[in-house]
mmCIF file of C-alpha atoms and ligand atoms in Angstrom:
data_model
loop_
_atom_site.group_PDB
_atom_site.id
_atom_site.type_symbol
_atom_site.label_atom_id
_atom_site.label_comp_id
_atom_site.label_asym_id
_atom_site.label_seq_id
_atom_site.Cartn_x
_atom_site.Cartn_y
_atom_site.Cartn_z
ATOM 1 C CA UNK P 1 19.998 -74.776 47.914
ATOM 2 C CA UNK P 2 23.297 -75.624 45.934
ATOM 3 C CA UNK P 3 26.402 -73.675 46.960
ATOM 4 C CA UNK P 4 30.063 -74.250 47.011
ATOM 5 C CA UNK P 5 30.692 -74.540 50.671
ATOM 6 C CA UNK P 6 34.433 -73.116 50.444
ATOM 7 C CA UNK P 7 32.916 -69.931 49.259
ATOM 8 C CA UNK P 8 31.068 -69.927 52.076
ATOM 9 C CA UNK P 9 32.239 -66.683 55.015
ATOM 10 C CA UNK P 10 30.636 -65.363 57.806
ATOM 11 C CA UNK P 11 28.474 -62.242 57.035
ATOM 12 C CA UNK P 12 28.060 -58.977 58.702
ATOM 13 C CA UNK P 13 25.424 -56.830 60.231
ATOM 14 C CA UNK P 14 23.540 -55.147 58.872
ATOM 15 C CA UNK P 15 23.284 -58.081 55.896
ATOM 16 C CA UNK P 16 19.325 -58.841 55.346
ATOM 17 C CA UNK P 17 19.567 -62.430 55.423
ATOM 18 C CA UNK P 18 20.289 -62.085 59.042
ATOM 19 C CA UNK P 19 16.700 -60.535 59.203
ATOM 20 C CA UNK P 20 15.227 -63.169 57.545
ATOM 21 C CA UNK P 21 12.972 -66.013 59.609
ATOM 22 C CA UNK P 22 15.397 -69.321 57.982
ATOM 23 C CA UNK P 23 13.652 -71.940 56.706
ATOM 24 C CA UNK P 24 13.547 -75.426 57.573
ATOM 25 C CA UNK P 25 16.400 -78.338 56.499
ATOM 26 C CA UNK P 26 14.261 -80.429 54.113
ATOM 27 C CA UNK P 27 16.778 -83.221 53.792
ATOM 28 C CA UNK P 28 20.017 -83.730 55.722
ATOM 29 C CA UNK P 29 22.291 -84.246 52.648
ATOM 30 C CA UNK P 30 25.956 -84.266 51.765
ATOM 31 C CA UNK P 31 25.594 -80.547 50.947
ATOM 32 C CA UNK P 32 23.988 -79.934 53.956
ATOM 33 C CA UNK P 33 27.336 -82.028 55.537
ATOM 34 C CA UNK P 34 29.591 -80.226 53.856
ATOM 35 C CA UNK P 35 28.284 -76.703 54.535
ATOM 36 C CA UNK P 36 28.274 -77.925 58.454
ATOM 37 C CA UNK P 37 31.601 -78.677 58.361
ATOM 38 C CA UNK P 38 32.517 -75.926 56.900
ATOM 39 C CA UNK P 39 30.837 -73.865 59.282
ATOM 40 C CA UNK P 40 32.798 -75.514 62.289
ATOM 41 C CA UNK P 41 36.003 -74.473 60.570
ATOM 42 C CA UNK P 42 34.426 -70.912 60.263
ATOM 43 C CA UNK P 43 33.548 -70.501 64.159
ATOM 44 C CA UNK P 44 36.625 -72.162 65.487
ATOM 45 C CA UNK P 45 38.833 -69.820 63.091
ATOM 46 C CA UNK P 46 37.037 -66.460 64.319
ATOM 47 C CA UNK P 47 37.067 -68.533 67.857
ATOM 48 C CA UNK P 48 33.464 -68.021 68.695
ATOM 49 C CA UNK P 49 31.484 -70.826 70.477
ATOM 50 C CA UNK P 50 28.931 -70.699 67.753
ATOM 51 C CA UNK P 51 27.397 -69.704 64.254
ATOM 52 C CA UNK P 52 23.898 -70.303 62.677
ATOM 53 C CA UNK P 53 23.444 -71.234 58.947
ATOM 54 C CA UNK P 54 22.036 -67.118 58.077
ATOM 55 C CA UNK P 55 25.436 -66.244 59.468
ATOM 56 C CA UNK P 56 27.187 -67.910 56.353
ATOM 57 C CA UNK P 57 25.144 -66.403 54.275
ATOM 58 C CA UNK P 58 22.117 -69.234 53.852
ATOM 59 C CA UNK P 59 18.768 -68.757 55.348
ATOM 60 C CA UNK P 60 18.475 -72.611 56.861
ATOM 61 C CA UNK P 61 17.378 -73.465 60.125
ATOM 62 C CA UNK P 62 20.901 -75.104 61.336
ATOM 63 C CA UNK P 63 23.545 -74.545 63.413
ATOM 64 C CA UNK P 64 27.025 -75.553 64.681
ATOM 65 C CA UNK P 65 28.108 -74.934 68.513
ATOM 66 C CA UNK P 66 31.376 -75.717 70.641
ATOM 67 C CA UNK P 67 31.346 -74.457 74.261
ATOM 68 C CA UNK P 68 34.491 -74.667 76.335
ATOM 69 C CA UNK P 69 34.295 -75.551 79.947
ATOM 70 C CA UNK P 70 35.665 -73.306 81.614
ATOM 71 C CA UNK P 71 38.361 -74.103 84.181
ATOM 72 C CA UNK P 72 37.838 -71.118 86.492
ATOM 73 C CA UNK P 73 33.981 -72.167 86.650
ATOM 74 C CA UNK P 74 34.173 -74.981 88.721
ATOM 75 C CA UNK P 75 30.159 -75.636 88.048
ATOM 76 C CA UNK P 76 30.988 -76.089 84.494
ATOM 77 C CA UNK P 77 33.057 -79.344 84.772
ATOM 78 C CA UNK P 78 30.538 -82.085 84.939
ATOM 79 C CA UNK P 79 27.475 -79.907 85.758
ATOM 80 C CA UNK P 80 24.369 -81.567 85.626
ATOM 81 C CA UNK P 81 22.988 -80.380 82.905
ATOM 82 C CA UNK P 82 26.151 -80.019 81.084
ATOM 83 C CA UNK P 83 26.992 -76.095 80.798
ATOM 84 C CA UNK P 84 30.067 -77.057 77.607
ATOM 85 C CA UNK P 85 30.296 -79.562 74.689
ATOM 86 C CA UNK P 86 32.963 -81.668 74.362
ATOM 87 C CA UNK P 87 33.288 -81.339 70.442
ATOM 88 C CA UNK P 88 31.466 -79.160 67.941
ATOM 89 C CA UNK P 89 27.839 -80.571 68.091
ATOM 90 C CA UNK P 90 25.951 -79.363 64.476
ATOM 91 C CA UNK P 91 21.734 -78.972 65.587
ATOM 92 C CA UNK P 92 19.390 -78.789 62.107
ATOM 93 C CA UNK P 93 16.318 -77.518 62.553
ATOM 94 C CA UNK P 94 16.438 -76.982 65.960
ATOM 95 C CA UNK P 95 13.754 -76.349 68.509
ATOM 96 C CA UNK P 96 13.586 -75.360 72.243
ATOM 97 C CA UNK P 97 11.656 -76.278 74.714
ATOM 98 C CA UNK P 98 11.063 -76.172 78.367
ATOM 99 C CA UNK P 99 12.852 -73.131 79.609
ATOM 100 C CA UNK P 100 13.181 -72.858 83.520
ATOM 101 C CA UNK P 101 14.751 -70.530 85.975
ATOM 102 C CA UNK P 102 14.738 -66.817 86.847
ATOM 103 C CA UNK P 103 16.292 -64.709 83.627
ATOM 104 C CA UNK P 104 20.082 -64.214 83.924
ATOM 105 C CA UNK P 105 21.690 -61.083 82.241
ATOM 106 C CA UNK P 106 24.895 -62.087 80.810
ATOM 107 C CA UNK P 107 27.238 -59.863 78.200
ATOM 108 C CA UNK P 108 26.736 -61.796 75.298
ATOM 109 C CA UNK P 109 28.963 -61.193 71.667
ATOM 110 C CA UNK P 110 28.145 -61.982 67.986
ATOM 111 C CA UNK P 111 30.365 -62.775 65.254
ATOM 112 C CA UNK P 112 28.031 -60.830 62.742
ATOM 113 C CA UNK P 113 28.737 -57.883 65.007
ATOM 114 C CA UNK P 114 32.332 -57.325 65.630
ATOM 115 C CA UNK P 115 33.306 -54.951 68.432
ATOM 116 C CA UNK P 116 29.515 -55.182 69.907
ATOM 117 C CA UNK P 117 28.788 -56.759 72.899
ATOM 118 C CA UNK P 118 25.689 -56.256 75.273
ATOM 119 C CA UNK P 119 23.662 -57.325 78.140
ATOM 120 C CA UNK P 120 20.977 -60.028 77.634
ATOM 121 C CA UNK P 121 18.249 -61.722 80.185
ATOM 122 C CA UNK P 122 18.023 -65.503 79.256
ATOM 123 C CA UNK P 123 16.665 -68.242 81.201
ATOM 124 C CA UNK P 124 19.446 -70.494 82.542
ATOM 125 C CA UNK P 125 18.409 -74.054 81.476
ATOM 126 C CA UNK P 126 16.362 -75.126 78.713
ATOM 127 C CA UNK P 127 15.903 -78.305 76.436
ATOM 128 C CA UNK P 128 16.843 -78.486 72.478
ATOM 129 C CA UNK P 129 15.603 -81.016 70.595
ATOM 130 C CA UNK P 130 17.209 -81.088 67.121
ATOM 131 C CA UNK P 131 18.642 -83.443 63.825
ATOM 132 C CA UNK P 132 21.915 -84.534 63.522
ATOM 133 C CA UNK P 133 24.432 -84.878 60.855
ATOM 134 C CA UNK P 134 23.131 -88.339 60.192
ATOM 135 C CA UNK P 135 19.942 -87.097 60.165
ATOM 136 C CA UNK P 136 19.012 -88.996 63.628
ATOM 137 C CA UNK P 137 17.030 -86.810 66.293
ATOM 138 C CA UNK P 138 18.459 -86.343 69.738
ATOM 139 C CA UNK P 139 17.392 -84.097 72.718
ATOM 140 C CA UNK P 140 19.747 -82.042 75.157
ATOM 141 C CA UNK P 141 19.296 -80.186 77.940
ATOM 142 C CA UNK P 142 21.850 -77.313 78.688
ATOM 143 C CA UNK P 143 22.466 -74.893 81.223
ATOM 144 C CA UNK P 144 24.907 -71.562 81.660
ATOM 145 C CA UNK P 145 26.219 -70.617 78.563
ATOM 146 C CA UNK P 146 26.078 -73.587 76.465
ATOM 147 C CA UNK P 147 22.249 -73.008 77.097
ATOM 148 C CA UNK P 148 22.526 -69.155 76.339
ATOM 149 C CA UNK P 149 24.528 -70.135 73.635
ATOM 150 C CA UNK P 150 21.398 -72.208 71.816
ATOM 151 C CA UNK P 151 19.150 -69.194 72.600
ATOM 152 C CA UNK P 152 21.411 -66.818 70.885
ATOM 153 C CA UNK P 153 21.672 -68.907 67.522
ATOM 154 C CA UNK P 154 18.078 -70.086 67.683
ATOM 155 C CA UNK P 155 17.514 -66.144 67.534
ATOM 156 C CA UNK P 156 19.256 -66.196 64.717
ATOM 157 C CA UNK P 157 17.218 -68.835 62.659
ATOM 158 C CA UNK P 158 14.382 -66.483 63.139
ATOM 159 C CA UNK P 159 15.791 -63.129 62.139
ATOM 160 C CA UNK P 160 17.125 -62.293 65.715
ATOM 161 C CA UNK P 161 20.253 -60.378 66.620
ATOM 162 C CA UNK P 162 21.572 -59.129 70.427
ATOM 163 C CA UNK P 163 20.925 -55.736 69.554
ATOM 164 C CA UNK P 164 17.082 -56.776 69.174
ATOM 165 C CA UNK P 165 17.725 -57.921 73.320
ATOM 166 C CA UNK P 166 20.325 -55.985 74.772
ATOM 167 C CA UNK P 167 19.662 -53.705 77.508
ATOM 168 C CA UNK P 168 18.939 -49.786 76.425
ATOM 169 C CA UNK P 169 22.328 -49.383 78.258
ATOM 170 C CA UNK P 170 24.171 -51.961 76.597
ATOM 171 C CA UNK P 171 22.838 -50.618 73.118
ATOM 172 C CA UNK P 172 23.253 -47.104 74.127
ATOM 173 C CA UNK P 173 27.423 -48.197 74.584
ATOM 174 C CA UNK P 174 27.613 -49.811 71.329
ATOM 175 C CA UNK P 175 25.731 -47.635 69.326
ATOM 176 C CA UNK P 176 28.353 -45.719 67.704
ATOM 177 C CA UNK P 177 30.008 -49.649 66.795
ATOM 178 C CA UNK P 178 26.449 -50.081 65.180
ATOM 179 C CA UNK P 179 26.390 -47.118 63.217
ATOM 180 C CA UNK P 180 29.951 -47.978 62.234
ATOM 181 C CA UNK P 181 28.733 -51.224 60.972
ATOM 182 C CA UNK P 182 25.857 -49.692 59.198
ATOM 183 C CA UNK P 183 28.063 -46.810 57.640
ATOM 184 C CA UNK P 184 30.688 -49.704 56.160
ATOM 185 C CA UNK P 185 28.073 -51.893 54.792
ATOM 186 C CA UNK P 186 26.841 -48.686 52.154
HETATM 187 ZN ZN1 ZN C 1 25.340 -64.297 66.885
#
Protein backbone atom coordinates (compact mmCIF):
# COMPACT_ATOMS: atom_id res chain seq x y z
CA UNK A 1 0.00 0.00 0.00
CA UNK A 2 3.18 2.30 0.33
CA UNK A 3 3.34 5.27 -2.05
CA UNK A 4 4.79 8.68 -2.03
CA UNK A 5 1.71 10.76 -1.82
CA UNK A 6 3.31 13.86 -3.79
CA UNK A 7 3.58 11.58 -6.72
CA UNK A 8 0.27 11.04 -6.43
CA UNK A 9 -2.16 12.85 -9.80
CA UNK A 10 -5.44 12.34 -10.85
CA UNK A 11 -5.80 9.65 -13.61
CA UNK A 12 -7.70 9.51 -16.77
CA UNK A 13 -10.29 7.45 -18.49
CA UNK A 14 -9.90 4.97 -19.88
CA UNK A 15 -7.09 3.94 -16.96
CA UNK A 16 -8.11 0.23 -15.62
CA UNK A 17 -7.85 0.97 -12.10
CA UNK A 18 -10.90 3.03 -12.53
CA UNK A 19 -12.57 -0.36 -13.53
CA UNK A 20 -11.47 -2.01 -10.71
CA UNK A 21 -14.07 -2.84 -7.55
CA UNK A 22 -11.40 -0.85 -4.65
CA UNK A 23 -10.75 -2.59 -1.81
CA UNK A 24 -11.36 -1.87 1.66
CA UNK A 25 -9.06 0.68 4.10
CA UNK A 26 -7.59 -1.94 6.48
CA UNK A 27 -6.11 0.59 8.86
CA UNK A 28 -6.56 4.37 8.89
CA UNK A 29 -2.81 5.26 9.04
CA UNK A 30 -0.54 8.22 8.51
CA UNK A 31 -0.18 7.07 4.88
CA UNK A 32 -3.61 6.74 4.53
CA UNK A 33 -3.59 10.69 6.11
CA UNK A 34 -1.28 11.81 3.98
CA UNK A 35 -2.64 10.43 0.70
CA UNK A 36 -6.16 12.16 1.93
CA UNK A 37 -4.70 15.24 2.18
CA UNK A 38 -3.18 15.11 -0.69
CA UNK A 39 -6.16 14.27 -2.46
CA UNK A 40 -8.03 17.47 -1.11
CA UNK A 41 -5.25 19.54 -2.63
CA UNK A 42 -5.82 17.51 -5.91
CA UNK A 43 -9.77 18.23 -6.17
CA UNK A 44 -9.65 21.78 -4.98
CA UNK A 45 -6.73 22.49 -7.64
CA UNK A 46 -8.79 20.91 -10.69
CA UNK A 47 -11.88 22.64 -8.62
CA UNK A 48 -14.11 19.65 -8.59
CA UNK A 49 -16.35 18.95 -5.51
CA UNK A 50 -14.88 15.52 -5.26
CA UNK A 51 -12.35 12.59 -6.04
CA UNK A 52 -12.26 8.87 -4.93
CA UNK A 53 -8.96 7.08 -3.96
CA UNK A 54 -8.99 4.90 -7.82
CA UNK A 55 -8.97 8.42 -9.19
CA UNK A 56 -5.32 8.98 -7.82
CA UNK A 57 -4.32 6.09 -9.02
CA UNK A 58 -4.95 3.56 -5.77
CA UNK A 59 -7.69 1.07 -5.73
CA UNK A 60 -8.94 1.93 -1.87
CA UNK A 61 -12.30 2.37 -0.84
CA UNK A 62 -11.91 6.26 0.26
CA UNK A 63 -12.79 9.42 -0.68
CA UNK A 64 -12.51 13.22 -0.20
CA UNK A 65 -15.63 15.66 -0.95
CA UNK A 66 -16.22 19.58 -0.65
CA UNK A 67 -19.63 20.84 -1.88
CA UNK A 68 -20.27 24.55 -2.13
CA UNK A 69 -23.59 25.94 -1.21
CA UNK A 70 -24.72 27.55 -3.62
CA UNK A 71 -25.95 31.13 -3.22
CA UNK A 72 -28.47 31.19 -6.08
CA UNK A 73 -30.08 27.90 -4.47
CA UNK A 74 -31.71 29.29 -1.70
CA UNK A 75 -32.65 25.47 -0.46
CA UNK A 76 -29.04 24.85 -0.16
CA UNK A 77 -28.26 27.27 2.76
CA UNK A 78 -29.23 25.43 5.84
CA UNK A 79 -31.34 22.69 4.15
CA UNK A 80 -32.34 20.05 6.26
CA UNK A 81 -30.48 17.55 5.28
CA UNK A 82 -27.58 19.63 4.44
CA UNK A 83 -27.24 19.75 0.43
CA UNK A 84 -23.03 21.38 0.90
CA UNK A 85 -20.11 20.75 3.33
CA UNK A 86 -18.61 23.31 5.01
CA UNK A 87 -14.92 21.99 4.62
CA UNK A 88 -13.49 19.04 2.72
CA UNK A 89 -14.98 16.00 4.66
CA UNK A 90 -12.50 12.67 3.73
CA UNK A 91 -15.22 9.25 3.98
CA UNK A 92 -12.97 5.70 4.13
CA UNK A 93 -14.69 2.93 3.34
CA UNK A 94 -17.79 4.34 2.81
CA UNK A 95 -21.23 2.85 2.60
CA UNK A 96 -24.78 4.07 1.66
CA UNK A 97 -27.75 3.44 2.87
CA UNK A 98 -31.34 4.35 2.88
CA UNK A 99 -31.96 6.06 -0.39
CA UNK A 100 -35.43 7.90 -0.69
CA UNK A 101 -37.20 9.99 -3.21
CA UNK A 102 -38.25 9.83 -6.88
CA UNK A 103 -34.82 9.66 -9.21
CA UNK A 104 -33.62 13.14 -10.27
CA UNK A 105 -31.64 13.50 -13.61
CA UNK A 106 -28.99 15.96 -13.11
CA UNK A 107 -25.82 16.73 -15.67
CA UNK A 108 -23.24 15.37 -13.70
CA UNK A 109 -19.07 15.84 -14.65
CA UNK A 110 -15.97 13.73 -13.76
CA UNK A 111 -12.53 14.75 -13.33
CA UNK A 112 -11.29 11.36 -14.91
CA UNK A 113 -13.27 12.51 -17.92
CA UNK A 114 -12.45 15.94 -19.01
CA UNK A 115 -14.78 17.63 -21.49
CA UNK A 116 -17.63 14.83 -20.68
CA UNK A 117 -20.55 15.58 -19.00
CA UNK A 118 -23.99 13.67 -19.02
CA UNK A 119 -27.35 13.13 -17.64
CA UNK A 120 -27.78 10.86 -14.57
CA UNK A 121 -31.08 9.64 -12.48
CA UNK A 122 -30.08 9.58 -8.71
CA UNK A 123 -32.22 9.50 -5.79
CA UNK A 124 -32.20 12.86 -3.97
CA UNK A 125 -31.40 11.97 -0.30
CA UNK A 126 -29.62 9.15 1.05
CA UNK A 127 -27.51 8.25 4.25
CA UNK A 128 -23.50 7.53 4.27
CA UNK A 129 -22.10 5.99 6.95
CA UNK A 130 -18.28 6.06 6.76
CA UNK A 131 -14.54 6.34 8.86
CA UNK A 132 -12.89 9.33 9.44
CA UNK A 133 -9.43 10.59 9.39
CA UNK A 134 -9.11 9.61 13.01
CA UNK A 135 -10.44 6.54 12.25
CA UNK A 136 -13.85 7.35 14.29
CA UNK A 137 -17.22 6.33 12.44
CA UNK A 138 -19.84 8.95 11.78
CA UNK A 139 -23.14 8.88 9.74
CA UNK A 140 -24.57 11.72 7.36
CA UNK A 141 -27.41 12.18 5.61
CA UNK A 142 -27.27 14.40 2.39
CA UNK A 143 -29.50 15.66 -0.08
CA UNK A 144 -29.15 17.59 -3.74
CA UNK A 145 -25.86 17.41 -4.88
CA UNK A 146 -23.80 16.84 -1.94
CA UNK A 147 -25.94 13.55 -1.93
CA UNK A 148 -25.38 12.97 -5.79
CA UNK A 149 -22.05 13.83 -5.13
CA UNK A 150 -21.49 10.54 -2.62
CA UNK A 151 -23.30 8.41 -5.26
CA UNK A 152 -20.98 9.45 -7.96
CA UNK A 153 -17.67 8.62 -5.95
CA UNK A 154 -19.16 5.59 -4.25
CA UNK A 155 -19.51 4.48 -8.06
CA UNK A 156 -16.23 4.93 -8.29
CA UNK A 157 -14.99 2.62 -5.38
CA UNK A 158 -16.71 -0.08 -7.28
CA UNK A 159 -15.45 0.35 -10.81
CA UNK A 160 -18.25 2.88 -11.82
CA UNK A 161 -17.96 5.82 -14.18
CA UNK A 162 -21.00 8.38 -15.59
CA UNK A 163 -20.68 6.98 -18.85
CA UNK A 164 -21.79 3.49 -17.25
CA UNK A 165 -25.26 5.89 -16.19
CA UNK A 166 -25.68 8.57 -18.49
CA UNK A 167 -28.59 8.76 -20.63
CA UNK A 168 -28.14 7.15 -24.40
CA UNK A 169 -28.50 10.90 -25.30
CA UNK A 170 -26.08 12.25 -23.03
CA UNK A 171 -23.51 9.46 -24.18
CA UNK A 172 -24.50 9.76 -27.71
CA UNK A 173 -23.19 13.87 -27.25
CA UNK A 174 -20.03 12.95 -25.70
CA UNK A 175 -19.09 10.15 -27.58
CA UNK A 176 -16.68 11.61 -29.88
CA UNK A 177 -14.94 13.27 -26.24
CA UNK A 178 -14.85 9.46 -25.29
CA UNK A 179 -13.27 8.22 -28.22
CA UNK A 180 -10.90 11.16 -27.91
CA UNK A 181 -10.01 9.99 -24.53
CA UNK A 182 -9.63 6.46 -25.62
CA UNK A 183 -7.52 7.45 -28.81
CA UNK A 184 -4.93 9.62 -26.35
CA UNK A 185 -4.58 6.99 -23.80
CA UNK A 186 -2.86 4.38 -26.80
ZN1 LIG B 1 -15.93 11.06 -11.06
Amino acid sequence: MAVDPSSLAIVLYPADVLRRRAEKVPAVTDHVRQVAITMISLMQEAEGIGLAAPQVGLPWRMFVAHVPESPEDERSVGSDPPTATPAPVVYINPVLSLPEGIVEPYDEGCLSLPNISGEVLRPPRITISATDLEGRPFTSRGAGLLARCWQHEIDHLDGVLILDRMSQLSRLRARRAIRELERSAT
